[in-house]
């Protein structure tokens, strides 16, 4: 029988000073040897933090699979030092979080997940790190109406990519997210799950989000090819 998970508040070094996180070791009895997963929160300038309900849902799904997990606050959020950089500096924060997760888990391969702003940061980082083996993006701002950022930099998909989007997401329309899926599916393994009757924050649809995550991960990772 699996024992309860253990969640530990942690502080670790980042580019602008200390970064705050929550490290979770799966309970005893969970499958051993799975990569650690680092989860990135939504926009720091719009009250995003590691305590987002969406971030917590991703954490629970991955923890239940047996992954060690790290949720963390970007610079300037909570106890994390520094100030919001305007997107690009936060990629360095994720690199620091990845280094910490690797040190704690003792394993080089990583899963990366990100919600909204965090999906843009996560995908940027994942393209630069050859030991990322799985990527999850939720609420991707694919329509470019958050600070004008889009995903043109994605010219390859060297890891399985799961995208989960609400069908009423004002930052990433179904039309735009499907166009992104179709473009990326030509260069890698991509799954898209669209959650019905759902806004950008998955308001009132957390259980549907949970099921979409589990279904999409199963479709891409079943059989252990990415473990």
CSV table of C-alpha atoms in Angstrom, one decimal:
chain,number,residue,atom,x,y,z
A,1,UNK,CA,0.0,0.0,0.0
A,2,UNK,CA,1.3,3.5,-0.9
A,3,UNK,CA,2.1,5.7,2.1
A,4,UNK,CA,1.1,9.4,2.0
A,5,UNK,CA,3.3,11.8,0.0
A,6,UNK,CA,5.7,14.2,1.7
A,7,UNK,CA,5.6,17.8,0.7
A,8,UNK,CA,8.5,20.0,1.9
A,9,UNK,CA,8.9,23.8,1.6
A,10,UNK,CA,12.3,24.5,0.0
A,11,UNK,CA,14.5,27.4,-0.9
A,12,UNK,CA,17.2,27.1,-3.6
A,13,UNK,CA,19.5,29.4,-5.5
A,14,UNK,CA,18.3,31.2,-8.6
A,15,UNK,CA,19.7,33.8,-10.9
A,16,UNK,CA,18.5,36.8,-8.8
A,17,UNK,CA,18.7,35.2,-5.4
A,18,UNK,CA,16.8,32.5,-3.5
A,19,UNK,CA,13.8,30.9,-5.1
A,20,UNK,CA,10.9,29.4,-3.1
A,21,UNK,CA,9.4,26.0,-3.9
A,22,UNK,CA,7.5,23.0,-2.7
A,23,UNK,CA,9.3,19.7,-3.2
A,24,UNK,CA,7.3,16.5,-3.0
A,25,UNK,CA,8.6,12.9,-2.7
A,26,UNK,CA,6.0,10.2,-3.6
A,27,UNK,CA,4.9,8.1,-0.7
A,28,UNK,CA,6.6,4.7,-0.1
A,29,UNK,CA,5.1,2.1,-2.4
A,30,UNK,CA,5.0,4.4,-5.4
A,31,UNK,CA,6.7,3.3,-8.6
A,32,UNK,CA,10.5,4.0,-8.3
A,33,UNK,CA,12.8,5.7,-10.7
A,34,UNK,CA,10.4,8.1,-12.5
A,35,UNK,CA,11.8,11.4,-13.6
A,36,UNK,CA,11.2,14.5,-11.4
A,37,UNK,CA,8.6,16.9,-12.8
A,38,UNK,CA,9.0,20.7,-12.5
A,39,UNK,CA,5.8,22.7,-12.7
A,40,UNK,CA,5.7,26.4,-13.8
A,41,UNK,CA,2.9,28.8,-12.6
A,42,UNK,CA,1.0,31.5,-14.5
A,43,UNK,CA,1.8,35.1,-15.1
A,44,UNK,CA,3.6,36.7,-12.1
A,45,UNK,CA,2.2,40.2,-12.9
A,46,UNK,CA,-1.4,38.8,-12.7
A,47,UNK,CA,-1.2,37.1,-9.3
A,48,UNK,CA,0.2,33.8,-10.6
A,49,UNK,CA,2.0,31.6,-8.1
A,50,UNK,CA,2.8,28.0,-7.4
A,51,UNK,CA,-0.5,27.9,-5.4
A,52,UNK,CA,-2.6,28.2,-8.5
A,53,UNK,CA,-5.4,25.5,-8.6
A,54,UNK,CA,-4.3,24.4,-12.0
A,55,UNK,CA,-0.7,24.0,-10.8
A,56,UNK,CA,-1.9,22.0,-7.9
A,57,UNK,CA,-4.0,19.8,-10.1
A,58,UNK,CA,-1.0,19.0,-12.3
A,59,UNK,CA,1.0,18.3,-9.2
A,60,UNK,CA,-1.5,15.8,-7.9
A,61,UNK,CA,-1.8,14.0,-11.2
A,62,UNK,CA,2.0,13.7,-11.5
A,63,UNK,CA,2.5,12.8,-7.9
A,64,UNK,CA,-0.1,10.1,-8.1
A,65,UNK,CA,1.9,8.6,-11.1
A,66,UNK,CA,4.9,8.4,-8.8
A,67,UNK,CA,7.0,11.4,-10.0
A,68,UNK,CA,8.9,13.5,-7.5
A,69,UNK,CA,7.6,17.1,-8.2
A,70,UNK,CA,8.8,20.6,-7.7
A,71,UNK,CA,6.4,23.6,-7.8
A,72,UNK,CA,8.2,26.9,-7.4
A,73,UNK,CA,7.6,30.7,-7.5
A,74,UNK,CA,9.3,32.7,-10.2
A,75,UNK,CA,11.4,35.7,-9.2
A,76,UNK,CA,9.4,38.4,-7.2
A,77,UNK,CA,6.6,36.0,-6.2
A,78,UNK,CA,6.2,34.9,-2.6
A,79,UNK,CA,9.6,34.4,-1.0
A,80,UNK,CA,11.4,34.3,-4.3
A,81,UNK,CA,14.0,37.1,-4.7
A,82,UNK,CA,14.1,39.5,-7.6
A,83,UNK,CA,11.5,41.2,-9.8
A,84,UNK,CA,9.5,40.2,-12.8
A,85,UNK,CA,11.7,40.3,-15.9
A,86,UNK,CA,9.1,40.5,-18.7
A,87,UNK,CA,9.2,36.8,-19.5
A,88,UNK,CA,12.8,36.0,-20.6
A,89,UNK,CA,14.6,36.1,-17.3
A,90,UNK,CA,12.2,33.5,-15.8
A,91,UNK,CA,13.6,30.9,-18.2
A,92,UNK,CA,16.7,31.2,-16.0
A,93,UNK,CA,14.6,30.6,-12.9
A,94,UNK,CA,13.3,27.4,-14.4
A,95,UNK,CA,16.8,26.3,-15.2
A,96,UNK,CA,17.7,26.8,-11.5
A,97,UNK,CA,14.6,24.8,-10.5
A,98,UNK,CA,15.5,22.0,-12.9
A,99,UNK,CA,19.0,21.8,-11.4
A,100,UNK,CA,17.5,21.6,-7.9
A,101,UNK,CA,15.1,18.9,-9.0
A,102,UNK,CA,17.9,16.9,-10.6
A,103,UNK,CA,20.0,17.2,-7.4
A,104,UNK,CA,17.1,16.1,-5.2
A,105,UNK,CA,16.0,13.2,-7.4
A,106,UNK,CA,19.4,12.0,-8.4
A,107,UNK,CA,18.2,11.6,-12.0
A,108,UNK,CA,18.9,13.7,-15.1
A,109,UNK,CA,15.7,13.2,-17.2
A,110,UNK,CA,12.9,15.7,-16.4
A,111,UNK,CA,9.3,16.3,-17.1
A,112,UNK,CA,8.3,19.9,-17.4
A,113,UNK,CA,4.8,21.3,-17.1
A,114,UNK,CA,3.6,24.9,-17.4
A,115,UNK,CA,0.3,26.8,-17.2
A,116,UNK,CA,-0.3,29.9,-19.3
A,117,UNK,CA,2.8,32.1,-18.9
A,118,UNK,CA,4.5,29.0,-17.5
A,119,UNK,CA,3.8,27.0,-20.7
A,120,UNK,CA,5.8,29.6,-22.7
A,121,UNK,CA,8.7,29.5,-20.2
A,122,UNK,CA,8.6,25.7,-20.0
A,123,UNK,CA,8.6,25.2,-23.8
A,124,UNK,CA,11.5,27.7,-24.2
A,125,UNK,CA,13.5,25.9,-21.6
A,126,UNK,CA,12.7,22.4,-22.8
A,127,UNK,CA,14.0,23.2,-26.3
A,128,UNK,CA,17.4,24.2,-24.7
A,129,UNK,CA,17.7,21.1,-22.4
A,130,UNK,CA,18.3,17.8,-24.1
A,131,UNK,CA,17.4,15.8,-21.0
A,132,UNK,CA,13.8,17.0,-20.9
A,133,UNK,CA,11.8,13.9,-21.8
A,134,UNK,CA,8.1,15.0,-21.5
A,135,UNK,CA,6.4,18.4,-21.8
A,136,UNK,CA,2.9,19.5,-20.6
A,137,UNK,CA,1.4,22.9,-21.6
A,138,UNK,CA,-1.9,24.1,-20.2
A,139,UNK,CA,-3.8,27.2,-21.2
A,140,UNK,CA,-1.2,28.1,-23.8
A,141,UNK,CA,-1.5,31.8,-24.8
A,142,UNK,CA,-1.5,30.8,-28.5
A,143,UNK,CA,-3.5,33.8,-29.7
A,144,UNK,CA,-0.7,36.2,-28.7
A,145,UNK,CA,-2.9,38.5,-26.6
A,146,UNK,CA,-0.7,38.2,-23.5
A,147,UNK,CA,2.1,40.7,-23.9
A,148,UNK,CA,2.1,39.7,-27.6
A,149,UNK,CA,3.9,36.4,-27.0
A,150,UNK,CA,3.3,33.5,-29.3
A,151,UNK,CA,5.0,30.2,-30.0
A,152,UNK,CA,6.9,30.9,-33.2
A,153,UNK,CA,10.1,29.7,-31.6
A,154,UNK,CA,8.7,26.1,-31.5
A,155,UNK,CA,10.3,24.7,-34.7
A,156,UNK,CA,10.7,21.1,-33.3
A,157,UNK,CA,9.2,18.8,-30.7
A,158,UNK,CA,12.0,16.6,-29.4
A,159,UNK,CA,9.8,15.2,-26.6
A,160,UNK,CA,6.2,14.1,-26.3
A,161,UNK,CA,4.0,17.2,-25.9
A,162,UNK,CA,0.6,17.3,-24.2
A,163,UNK,CA,-1.5,20.4,-24.6
A,164,UNK,CA,-4.6,20.9,-22.5
A,165,UNK,CA,-6.9,23.9,-23.4
A,166,UNK,CA,-10.3,25.2,-22.4
A,167,UNK,CA,-12.7,25.7,-25.3
A,168,UNK,CA,-13.4,29.3,-24.1
A,169,UNK,CA,-9.8,30.3,-23.4
A,170,UNK,CA,-9.5,34.0,-24.3
A,171,UNK,CA,-5.7,33.8,-24.5
A,172,UNK,CA,-5.6,30.8,-26.8
A,173,UNK,CA,-8.6,30.1,-28.9
A,174,UNK,CA,-9.5,26.6,-30.0
A,175,UNK,CA,-8.8,27.6,-33.6
A,176,UNK,CA,-5.3,28.9,-32.7
A,177,UNK,CA,-4.4,26.0,-30.4
A,178,UNK,CA,-5.5,23.4,-33.1
A,179,UNK,CA,-3.4,25.3,-35.7
A,180,UNK,CA,-0.4,25.1,-33.3
A,181,UNK,CA,-1.1,21.4,-32.7
A,182,UNK,CA,-1.3,20.7,-36.4
A,183,UNK,CA,2.0,22.5,-37.1
A,184,UNK,CA,3.8,20.7,-34.3
A,185,UNK,CA,2.4,17.3,-35.1
A,186,UNK,CA,4.4,17.4,-38.3
A,187,UNK,CA,7.6,17.5,-36.4
A,188,UNK,CA,6.9,15.5,-33.2
A,189,UNK,CA,4.5,13.6,-31.0
A,190,UNK,CA,1.7,15.9,-29.9
A,191,UNK,CA,-1.6,15.3,-28.1
A,192,UNK,CA,-4.3,18.0,-27.6
A,193,UNK,CA,-7.1,17.7,-25.1
A,194,UNK,CA,-9.8,20.5,-25.3
A,195,UNK,CA,-11.9,20.8,-22.1
A,196,UNK,CA,-15.5,21.7,-22.9
A,197,UNK,CA,-17.3,24.7,-21.3
A,198,UNK,CA,-14.1,25.9,-19.9
A,199,UNK,CA,-12.3,29.3,-19.6
A,200,UNK,CA,-8.5,30.0,-19.4
A,201,UNK,CA,-8.4,29.2,-15.7
A,202,UNK,CA,-10.4,26.0,-15.9
A,203,UNK,CA,-12.9,27.6,-13.5
A,204,UNK,CA,-15.3,25.0,-12.2
A,205,UNK,CA,-13.8,22.4,-14.4
A,206,UNK,CA,-10.8,21.2,-12.3
A,207,UNK,CA,-12.0,17.6,-12.3
A,208,UNK,CA,-12.4,17.7,-16.1
A,209,UNK,CA,-8.9,19.1,-16.3
A,210,UNK,CA,-7.6,16.3,-14.1
A,211,UNK,CA,-9.2,13.7,-16.4
A,212,UNK,CA,-7.8,15.4,-19.5
A,213,UNK,CA,-4.3,15.3,-18.1
A,214,UNK,CA,-4.5,11.7,-17.1
A,215,UNK,CA,-5.9,10.7,-20.5
A,216,UNK,CA,-3.3,12.7,-22.5
A,217,UNK,CA,-0.4,11.5,-20.4
A,218,UNK,CA,-1.6,7.9,-20.8
A,219,UNK,CA,-1.8,8.4,-24.6
A,220,UNK,CA,1.8,9.7,-24.8
A,221,UNK,CA,3.6,7.9,-22.0
A,222,UNK,CA,1.9,4.5,-21.6
A,223,UNK,CA,4.3,1.7,-22.0
A,224,UNK,CA,7.2,3.5,-20.4
A,225,UNK,CA,8.8,4.9,-23.5
A,226,UNK,CA,9.5,8.3,-21.9
A,227,UNK,CA,10.3,7.1,-18.4
